Amino acid sequence: MARSKPSSRRSPSRWLATLLATTSMVSSAQAVYYKIGTDAEIKESARTLAYDLMLQYKGNQTGEIPGILPGPPTEHKGDYYWWEGGAMMGTYIDYWFLTGDPSYNHVIMEGMLHQTGPNHDYMPPNHTASLGNDDQGFWGMSAMLAAENKFPDPPEDKAQWLALAQGVWVTQANPDRHDGTCGGGLRWQVPPTNMGYNYKNTIANACFFDLGARLARYTFNQTYADYASENFQWLWDVGYIDHEDWRVYDGGHVEANCTDINKAQFSYNAALLLHGSAFMYNYTNGSALWKDRVDNLLDGMKRDFFADGAAFELPCEGRKGACTADMLSFKGYVHRWLSTVTKVAPHTKPIILPMLRKSAEAAVKQCTGGETGRKCGFYWTGGEYIDVAVDKTSGAGEAMSVLAAVSSLLIEKTPDLANNITGTSRGDPNAGSRSRGVIEPLEPITAGDRAGAAILTILILGIAISTWGWMSFAE
Ligand SMILES: *[C@@H]1O[C@H](CO)[C@@H](O)[C@H](O)[C@H]1NC(C)=O
Ligand SMILES: *[C@@H]1O[C@H](CO)[C@@H](O)[C@H](O)[C@H]1NC(C)=O
Ligand SMILES: *[C@@H]1O[C@H](CO)[C@@H](O)[C@H](O)[C@H]1NC(C)=O
Ligand SMILES: *[C@@H]1O[C@H](CO)[C@@H](O)[C@H](O)[C@H]1NC(C)=O
Ligand SMILES: *[C@@H]1O[C@H](CO)[C@@H](O)[C@H](O)[C@H]1NC(C)=O
Ligand SMILES: *[C@@H]1O[C@H](CO)[C@@H](O)[C@H](O)[C@H]1NC(C)=O
Ligand SMILES: *[C@@H]1O[C@H](CO)[C@@H](O)[C@H](O)[C@H]1NC(C)=O
């Protein structure tokens, strides 16, 4: 995932934007195109939103590559990086689960299978040059979702959803992705030569954590839960989750032993930790430890990202043009993940469902743009459409977010998520080990290990400091 560093300047503008929007609304009140009052209206609106978003996808046309949105920007092929195709596949896997409309299932199946890479672990050689653990993780989470939602299984001779999710997890659990710097955790990038390999960030770890929590709940295999617990503990210990108010920060660099924390709060980081924690809560039969994490992260989400009712991308939304194409899609994941939290941690329903409804109402209200008069933008709190051109994209992330917000309103009507008794997807705990080694069960960490890790850290830190002068804070 590639994104530019947000400015640390605080935006003055949330109240200003609201004020401007309120005054301009008086003069240019436009009819709301999308109605979401009843289930039938929600389905009809979601159907149109899904149709419009699909117009941005070229992957099922002759000569185009299945699974991806036009891109990557680095090759001047379009606005979107590889990972966002995987996120879009997940959005349609949920769309089908929520609405029952199978219109796009064949397109999604094709895209999901085309991008698996030769070892069925979502590391296709075409994309290694920008392969982050988070990019791979987003595809893995979409495969996991297909298993949980009982999305139609691929043909027998193709990779299967559960095995694909396990393949991603196994490559990420492998010792070669874990080193002693910062006391543990995954790095952002996979190949050491990639820019950003020196950054250990929340999203890379949150993807691995979430996948582990979901595999544990699905398969009842404690090994996944052990890794997930350890990973969350690391995020806590290193201070990426604030110990006072549970704000979730972006990451830090190994040269500084991850103490140079970039405190930008992207909504998807907090939402994904909440989502994974809810699966751990469910897997542990409602443990107090995970309930506490779920409840605190949810309080933080509500406070920081829904202060004005609608989802708000805190680090960049205050200034037009400051959110990257990646960031413009985060609200959609927030809505989908929060809605799923209500299924596996039902006590959160009375808080989450009204939040999501209010936010979805704001989302559709601004979908009055373009020639169709129903194009959606990114700025939900303002109440009116702002041309997606201000953020220099064609609007796929913006459209995907509104589709997610609307379709997720049907979450209460969906069946329970499958597990390996009620589900149909075939797994393979050794998937992914063709590219990588064997996963050892976790032993409790001893004082000796910690000392060893510290020595390693000091060594690496020494090397890093000597190269400090020319190393950029690449992100
Ligand atoms: C691509 O998928 C869309 C949506 O299902 C469909 O309408 C269109 O005909 C497909 N195009 C091709 C070339 O298969
Ligand atoms: C890899 O890139 C080539 C050239 O653009 C393309 O033909 C091929 O379909 C791509 N493969 C995948 C799995 O995306
Ligand atoms: C590096 O950070 C980790 C995690 O916060 C900590 O346990 C370790 O002691 C630190 N190492 C050094 C050399 O400061
Ligand atoms: C579910 O997974 C567990 C542990 O991975 C395994 O022991 C069990 O046989 C699986 N059950 C089914 C029905 O596949
Ligand atoms: C949850 O409860 C079930 C049924 O009592 C039990 O079999 C299972 O081991 C429990 N899971 C955990 C992680 O404690
Ligand atoms: C776990 O999830 C199921 C639905 O999948 C739900 O019925 C159950 O209440 C959840 N467990 C806890 C402890 O909330
Ligand atoms: C549980 O998962 C681990 C990690 O992939 C695997 O090594 C082990 O074989 C699995 N156990 C069972 C019973 O499936």
XYZ file of C-alpha atoms and ligand atoms in Angstrom:
573
model
C 0.000 0.000 0.000
C 1.480 3.299 -0.885
C 0.453 6.484 0.687
C 2.016 9.820 1.277
C 2.734 11.108 4.708
C -0.069 13.247 6.046
C 0.865 16.658 7.260
C 0.932 16.890 11.018
C -0.772 20.252 10.789
C -4.134 20.014 12.494
C -7.008 20.905 10.286
C -8.882 24.003 11.392
C -11.706 23.088 9.240
C -14.116 20.559 10.565
C -16.481 23.143 12.030
C -15.816 25.463 9.137
C -16.704 22.783 6.587
C -19.898 22.036 8.437
C -20.772 25.703 8.628
C -20.128 26.281 4.919
C -22.094 23.200 3.997
C -25.047 24.238 6.120
C -25.213 27.672 4.556
C -24.762 26.480 0.976
C -27.364 23.780 1.464
C -30.005 26.402 1.925
C -29.500 27.672 -1.605
C -28.755 24.427 -3.408
C -30.803 21.761 -1.660
C -30.801 18.832 -4.067
C -33.061 15.806 -4.017
C -31.472 12.765 -2.413
C -31.156 10.122 -5.123
C -30.693 7.105 -2.867
C -33.396 6.087 -0.400
C -32.492 3.802 2.485
C -35.641 3.860 4.628
C -36.740 0.250 4.107
C -34.875 -2.974 3.333
C -36.268 -2.872 -0.207
C -34.955 0.671 -0.655
C -31.561 -0.296 0.755
C -31.294 -3.217 -1.678
C -32.358 -1.085 -4.621
C -29.870 1.658 -3.696
C -27.078 -0.873 -3.153
C -27.862 -2.449 -6.536
C -27.363 0.884 -8.315
C -24.261 1.741 -6.293
C -22.769 -1.678 -7.109
C -23.549 -1.151 -10.793
C -21.935 2.289 -10.901
C -18.793 1.109 -9.095
C -18.434 -1.825 -11.498
C -18.197 0.646 -14.370
C -14.792 1.630 -12.964
C -13.583 -1.994 -13.088
C -12.098 -3.049 -16.401
C -10.830 -6.458 -15.204
C -13.425 -8.542 -17.058
C -12.882 -6.906 -20.407
C -10.809 -8.511 -23.144
C -7.100 -7.873 -22.673
C -7.481 -6.426 -19.175
C -6.196 -7.995 -15.944
C -8.858 -9.579 -13.695
C -8.927 -8.509 -10.042
C -7.462 -5.020 -10.216
C -8.766 -1.496 -10.572
C -7.007 0.720 -13.157
C -3.415 1.241 -11.956
C -0.909 1.330 -10.509
C -0.247 5.087 -10.468
C 3.516 4.459 -10.451
C 3.141 3.077 -13.984
C 0.652 5.789 -14.974
C -2.010 3.161 -15.627
C -4.635 4.596 -13.300
C -5.295 5.792 -9.768
C -5.292 2.521 -7.857
C -2.767 0.181 -6.316
C -3.053 -3.617 -6.442
C -4.388 -3.992 -2.908
C -7.477 -1.899 -3.592
C -8.668 -4.474 -6.131
C -8.600 -7.024 -3.309
C -10.522 -4.638 -1.075
C -13.081 -4.174 -3.841
C -13.461 -7.961 -4.226
C -14.240 -8.112 -0.489
C -16.784 -5.325 -0.826
C -18.693 -7.365 -3.445
C -18.382 -10.584 -1.413
C -20.164 -8.676 1.352
C -22.564 -7.067 -1.147
C -23.757 -10.526 -2.216
C -23.950 -11.755 1.410
C -25.953 -8.708 2.500
C -28.322 -8.263 -0.445
C -28.456 -11.731 -2.020
C -27.740 -10.266 -5.467
C -25.359 -12.677 -7.269
C -24.895 -10.493 -10.375
C -21.168 -9.913 -9.822
C -20.173 -13.239 -8.256
C -18.558 -14.549 -11.430
C -16.521 -11.366 -11.890
C -15.358 -11.503 -8.269
C -14.503 -15.211 -8.369
C -12.428 -14.635 -11.484
C -10.579 -11.661 -9.981
C -9.917 -13.404 -6.658
C -8.477 -16.460 -8.424
C -6.447 -14.551 -11.002
C -4.407 -12.718 -8.365
C -3.459 -15.627 -6.052
C 0.076 -15.932 -7.440
C 1.707 -19.303 -8.270
C 1.831 -20.457 -4.614
C -1.746 -19.449 -3.786
C -0.766 -16.956 -1.110
C -1.452 -13.612 -2.825
C 2.142 -12.807 -3.669
C 1.879 -12.545 -7.461
C 5.280 -11.784 -9.006
C 3.777 -8.815 -10.892
C 3.328 -6.933 -7.661
C 6.328 -7.787 -5.490
C 7.884 -4.406 -6.233
C 5.232 -2.805 -4.039
C 4.203 -5.791 -1.917
C 3.416 -4.799 1.651
C 2.175 -7.210 4.298
C -0.964 -5.061 4.316
C -1.490 -5.363 0.538
C -1.218 -9.143 0.746
C -3.320 -9.031 3.904
C -6.236 -7.263 2.220
C -6.476 -10.020 -0.409
C -6.160 -12.648 2.333
C -8.974 -11.028 4.320
C -11.213 -11.085 1.240
C -10.531 -14.822 0.843
C -11.322 -15.323 4.546
C -14.552 -13.379 4.081
C -15.544 -15.618 1.186
C -15.192 -18.653 3.491
C -17.099 -16.973 6.359
C -19.891 -15.734 4.078
C -20.125 -19.066 2.226
C -19.455 -17.332 -1.051
C -19.682 -19.935 -3.856
C -16.606 -22.177 -3.772
C -14.170 -22.135 -6.709
C -14.004 -25.172 -9.019
C -12.322 -28.216 -7.406
C -9.091 -27.797 -9.350
C -8.623 -24.179 -8.211
C -7.373 -22.705 -4.937
C -10.067 -22.652 -2.215
C -11.009 -19.639 -0.042
C -9.977 -20.980 3.357
C -6.729 -22.391 1.996
C -5.926 -19.011 0.407
C -6.464 -17.219 3.724
C -4.299 -19.801 5.452
C -1.677 -19.384 2.726
C -1.426 -15.668 3.433
C -1.325 -16.234 7.190
C 1.399 -18.901 6.972
C 3.690 -16.680 4.888
C 3.185 -13.845 7.380
C 3.665 -16.020 10.465
C 6.922 -17.331 9.111
C 10.007 -16.321 11.114
C 11.479 -14.612 8.054
C 8.856 -11.859 8.404
C 9.574 -11.326 12.102
C 12.720 -9.824 13.550
C 13.792 -8.452 16.900
C 13.661 -4.764 16.011
C 11.099 -2.885 18.097
C 10.572 -6.046 20.141
C 8.620 -7.821 17.385
C 5.905 -7.081 14.870
C 5.755 -7.209 11.104
C 7.378 -4.684 8.844
C 5.279 -2.742 6.395
C 6.925 -4.071 3.215
C 7.847 -7.677 2.405
C 10.944 -7.426 0.138
C 13.861 -5.798 2.017
C 14.634 -3.712 -1.059
C 11.245 -1.958 -1.015
C 10.882 1.588 0.242
C 9.230 1.380 3.634
C 10.864 -1.883 4.710
C 12.236 0.083 7.671
C 8.704 1.024 8.811
C 6.763 -1.196 11.219
C 3.192 -0.057 10.971
C -0.167 -0.785 12.477
C -2.014 -1.796 9.317
C 0.448 -4.537 8.338
C 0.152 -5.988 11.835
C -3.599 -5.432 12.073
C -4.139 -7.466 8.875
C -2.077 -10.354 10.285
C -3.805 -10.065 13.659
C -7.272 -9.982 12.119
C -6.613 -12.932 9.821
C -5.313 -14.963 12.775
C -8.309 -14.115 14.947
C -10.710 -15.110 12.162
C -8.867 -18.325 11.326
C -8.963 -19.252 15.020
C -12.720 -18.697 15.198
C -13.311 -20.507 11.930
C -11.072 -23.564 12.467
C -10.928 -23.746 16.310
C -7.143 -24.013 15.945
C -5.461 -22.361 18.950
C -2.193 -21.694 17.075
C -3.813 -18.848 15.135
C -5.184 -17.352 18.346
C -1.759 -17.487 20.012
C -0.149 -15.532 17.196
C -3.010 -13.045 17.135
C -2.754 -12.446 20.897
C 0.966 -11.969 20.692
C 0.641 -9.535 17.812
C -1.948 -7.407 19.593
C 0.230 -7.385 22.716
C 3.135 -6.103 20.637
C 1.028 -3.277 19.167
C 0.120 -2.338 22.719
C 3.660 -2.632 24.129
C 5.217 -0.553 21.373
C 2.665 2.179 22.004
C 0.835 2.178 18.662
C -2.338 1.889 20.717
C -2.504 4.730 23.221
C -2.629 3.394 26.775
C -4.816 6.237 27.995
C -7.454 6.833 25.359
C -6.988 3.922 22.895
C -6.187 6.161 19.958
C -4.546 4.005 17.277
C -1.446 5.470 15.641
C 0.159 4.688 12.303
C 3.622 3.250 12.990
C 7.322 3.876 13.606
C 10.738 3.175 12.116
C 13.137 0.406 13.092
C 16.080 2.846 13.239
C 14.361 4.459 16.214
C 13.196 1.117 17.670
C 9.707 2.321 16.684
C 9.694 5.117 19.249
C 9.333 7.820 16.557
C 5.613 7.140 16.390
C 3.711 8.759 13.542
C 0.567 9.696 15.411
C -1.692 10.014 12.374
C -4.938 8.210 13.158
C -6.285 6.474 10.085
C -9.748 5.083 10.620
C -9.002 1.664 9.141
C -6.252 0.955 11.672
C -8.586 1.343 14.635
C -11.479 -0.384 12.854
C -9.413 -3.421 11.926
C -8.047 -3.857 15.452
C -11.617 -3.616 16.724
C -12.776 -6.181 14.155
C -10.025 -8.679 15.024
C -10.593 -8.139 18.746
C -14.278 -8.940 18.289
C -13.354 -12.248 16.628
C -10.972 -13.004 19.526
C -13.745 -12.084 21.941
C -16.016 -14.569 20.213
C -13.341 -17.279 19.952
C -12.577 -16.983 23.673
C -16.281 -17.361 24.507
C -16.547 -13.760 25.626
C -13.379 -13.303 27.710
C -13.085 -10.180 29.862
C -9.711 -9.335 28.295
C -11.060 -9.154 24.746
C -14.319 -7.539 25.803
C -12.308 -4.738 27.363
C -10.328 -4.286 24.127
C -13.478 -4.348 21.986
C -15.272 -1.818 24.181
C -12.355 0.584 24.444
C -11.550 0.510 20.740
C -15.220 1.066 19.946
C -15.384 4.084 22.273
C -12.348 5.496 20.476
C -13.867 4.913 17.031
C -17.021 6.702 17.983
C -15.183 9.629 19.528
C -12.577 10.127 16.815
C -14.247 9.148 13.544
C -17.967 9.708 14.068
C -17.961 12.925 16.072
C -20.288 14.657 13.600
C -22.398 11.599 12.930
C -20.861 10.601 9.600
C -17.595 8.733 9.136
C -14.733 11.240 8.968
C -11.143 10.463 7.877
C -9.411 12.357 10.620
C -5.820 12.774 9.397
C -6.642 14.207 5.969
C -10.325 14.994 5.395
C -10.151 18.543 6.735
C -8.122 19.717 3.750
C -9.401 18.973 0.248
C -6.843 17.064 -1.766
C -4.962 15.800 1.293
C -6.353 12.256 1.260
C -4.646 9.829 -1.133
C -6.531 7.344 -3.332
C -5.899 4.719 -0.622
C -7.359 6.867 2.148
C -10.428 7.728 0.087
C -11.542 4.105 0.466
C -11.143 3.691 4.236
C -14.686 4.642 5.242
C -16.052 1.624 3.418
C -13.925 -0.810 5.435
C -14.915 0.966 8.634
C -18.599 0.416 7.859
C -18.174 -3.207 6.819
C -15.948 -4.147 9.741
C -18.058 -2.418 12.351
C -21.185 -4.091 11.051
C -19.488 -7.505 11.338
C -18.432 -6.700 14.904
C -22.153 -6.699 15.800
C -22.386 -10.338 14.673
C -19.506 -11.763 16.682
C -19.800 -9.397 19.668
C -23.585 -8.853 19.797
C -23.429 -6.653 22.892
C -22.059 -3.874 20.653
C -25.207 -3.722 18.504
C -26.984 -0.897 20.364
C -23.919 1.323 19.914
C -22.822 0.374 16.408
C -26.076 0.058 14.480
C -27.301 3.634 15.104
C -23.797 4.965 14.341
C -23.711 3.199 10.997
C -27.232 4.250 10.046
C -26.593 7.905 10.739
C -23.338 7.780 8.816
C -24.943 5.979 5.842
C -27.675 8.625 5.721
C -25.011 11.322 5.464
C -23.161 9.251 2.863
C -26.098 8.952 0.452
C -27.134 12.552 0.951
C -24.057 13.768 -0.934
C -24.470 11.299 -3.844
C -25.893 13.862 -6.251
C -22.934 14.385 -8.575
C -21.923 13.650 -12.136
C -24.044 13.364 -15.241
C -26.250 10.754 -13.620
C -26.961 13.019 -10.661
C -26.101 10.133 -8.343
C -22.287 10.057 -8.272
C -20.847 9.845 -4.758
C -17.995 11.861 -3.323
C -15.842 11.580 -0.234
C -17.084 14.378 2.032
C -20.015 13.010 4.001
C -20.310 15.481 6.851
C -20.848 18.473 4.558
C -24.175 17.312 3.106
C -23.429 18.026 -0.541
C -21.491 16.497 -3.408
C -17.959 17.725 -3.925
C -16.424 16.671 -7.248
C -14.057 13.718 -6.778
C -11.620 15.609 -9.010
C -10.565 17.682 -5.967
C -8.786 14.546 -4.766
C -7.483 13.626 -8.231
C -9.231 10.280 -8.544
C -11.969 8.779 -10.670
C -13.934 8.078 -7.494
C -13.707 4.272 -7.063
C -12.770 4.457 -3.359
C -15.492 7.015 -2.757
C -18.099 4.862 -4.546
C -16.941 1.691 -2.786
C -17.329 3.379 0.594
C -20.925 4.435 -0.022
C -21.799 0.978 -1.405
C -20.357 -0.534 1.772
C -22.183 1.913 4.037
C -25.542 1.258 2.378
C -25.329 -2.519 1.998
C -24.028 -2.976 5.572
C -27.362 -1.638 6.848
C -28.695 -5.137 6.121
C -26.297 -6.834 8.542
C -28.990 -7.942 10.989
C -30.706 -9.964 8.269
C -27.656 -12.097 7.450
C -26.963 -15.657 8.671
C -24.229 -16.405 11.220
C -20.715 -16.491 9.806
C -19.653 -20.002 8.889
C -16.986 -22.050 10.626
C -15.317 -25.271 9.563
C -18.354 -27.281 10.661
C -21.095 -25.145 9.098
C -19.017 -23.874 6.167
C -18.040 -25.519 2.892
C -14.627 -24.062 2.057
C -11.773 -26.536 2.031
C -8.721 -25.563 4.062
C -5.083 -26.517 4.040
C -3.077 -25.611 7.149
C 0.101 -26.088 5.135
C -0.921 -23.689 2.388
C 1.708 -21.048 1.807
C 4.517 -23.222 3.151
C 5.650 -23.962 -0.399
C 7.010 -20.431 -0.490
C 8.021 -20.461 3.163
C 8.977 -22.742 6.035
C 7.078 -24.463 8.792
C 5.117 -22.653 11.484
C 6.176 -23.610 15.001
C 3.668 -23.475 17.861
C 4.440 -20.421 19.985
C 6.307 -21.053 23.224
C 5.847 -18.601 26.070
C 8.512 -15.915 25.663
C 11.300 -16.344 28.196
C 13.596 -13.776 29.730
C 16.418 -15.302 27.653
C 14.520 -14.674 24.426
C 13.870 -11.095 25.403
C 17.557 -10.528 26.166
C 18.462 -12.105 22.821
C 16.019 -9.888 21.029
C 17.379 -6.820 22.794
C 20.948 -7.665 21.772
C 19.826 -8.135 18.199
C 17.961 -4.844 18.379
C 21.023 -3.011 19.650
C 23.140 -4.532 16.860
C 20.642 -3.555 14.187
C 20.168 -0.161 15.747
C 23.929 0.378 15.565
C 23.984 -0.459 11.880
C 20.928 1.664 11.273
C 22.345 4.704 13.044
C 25.489 4.560 10.933
C 23.370 4.788 7.807
C 21.070 7.397 9.300
C 22.515 10.230 7.276
C 21.291 9.061 3.904
C 18.269 7.057 4.836
C 15.046 8.774 4.111
C 11.991 8.389 6.261
C 10.405 6.537 3.403
C 6.778 5.790 3.876
C -18.225 -7.602 -17.082
O -19.078 -7.724 -15.969
C -20.240 -6.948 -16.051
C -20.968 -7.097 -14.757
O -21.272 -8.429 -14.476
C -21.068 -7.384 -17.232
O -22.191 -6.550 -17.356
C -20.234 -7.288 -18.484
O -20.969 -7.806 -19.556
C -18.952 -8.067 -18.329
N -18.110 -7.859 -19.492
C -17.519 -8.880 -20.121
C -16.716 -8.531 -21.322
O -17.625 -10.026 -19.741
C 1.026 -9.693 -14.874
O 1.298 -8.645 -15.792
C 1.142 -9.010 -17.170
C 1.583 -7.840 -18.003
O 0.881 -6.673 -17.661
C -0.279 -9.435 -17.433
O -0.424 -9.881 -18.743
C -0.685 -10.558 -16.480
O -2.048 -10.854 -16.636
C -0.422 -10.135 -15.052
N -0.709 -11.248 -14.165
C -1.434 -11.102 -13.073
C -1.621 -12.332 -12.254
O -1.937 -10.035 -12.753
C 12.863 -1.581 21.618
O 11.466 -1.553 21.785
C 10.958 -2.700 22.416
C 9.436 -2.612 22.344
O 8.970 -1.386 22.788
C 11.494 -2.800 23.809
O 11.002 -3.958 24.431
C 13.006 -2.862 23.756
O 13.535 -2.851 25.065
C 13.571 -1.683 22.973
N 14.987 -1.885 22.770
C 15.890 -0.930 22.956
C 17.292 -1.288 22.637
O 15.583 0.187 23.364
C -11.913 -27.981 11.982
O -10.572 -27.633 12.296
C -10.053 -28.381 13.372
C -8.721 -27.800 13.789
O -8.060 -27.169 12.748
C -9.934 -29.839 12.977
O -9.444 -30.598 14.035
C -11.334 -30.337 12.580
O -11.221 -31.640 12.079
C -11.947 -29.422 11.524
N -13.317 -29.830 11.325
C -13.833 -29.971 10.115
C -15.261 -30.368 10.048
O -13.201 -29.767 9.103
C -15.509 -22.121 24.262
O -16.547 -22.949 24.764
C -16.632 -24.222 24.113
C -17.884 -24.916 24.622
O -17.916 -24.880 26.001
C -15.339 -25.007 24.413
O -15.385 -26.262 23.751
C -14.156 -24.200 23.874
O -12.944 -24.850 24.197
C -14.143 -22.796 24.443
N -13.125 -22.036 23.758
C -12.125 -21.415 24.383
C -11.125 -20.729 23.502
O -12.025 -21.388 25.587
C -20.191 -15.477 18.896
O -20.839 -15.305 17.652
C -22.096 -15.933 17.558
C -22.633 -15.661 16.170
O -21.716 -16.042 15.211
C -23.032 -15.383 18.592
O -24.256 -16.076 18.542
C -22.418 -15.544 19.975
O -23.249 -14.908 20.935
C -21.041 -14.880 20.011
N -20.403 -15.102 21.292
C -20.291 -14.156 22.216
C -19.552 -14.523 23.436
O -20.738 -13.036 22.082
C -3.123 -25.384 13.321
O -2.485 -24.374 12.569
C -1.062 -24.518 12.508
C -0.519 -23.282 11.804
O -0.863 -23.247 10.462
C -0.709 -25.811 11.806
O 0.697 -25.948 11.805
C -1.366 -26.973 12.529
O -1.150 -28.148 11.787
C -2.859 -26.742 12.682
N -3.453 -27.771 13.499
C -4.489 -28.501 13.089
C -5.003 -29.503 14.057
O -5.014 -28.342 12.001
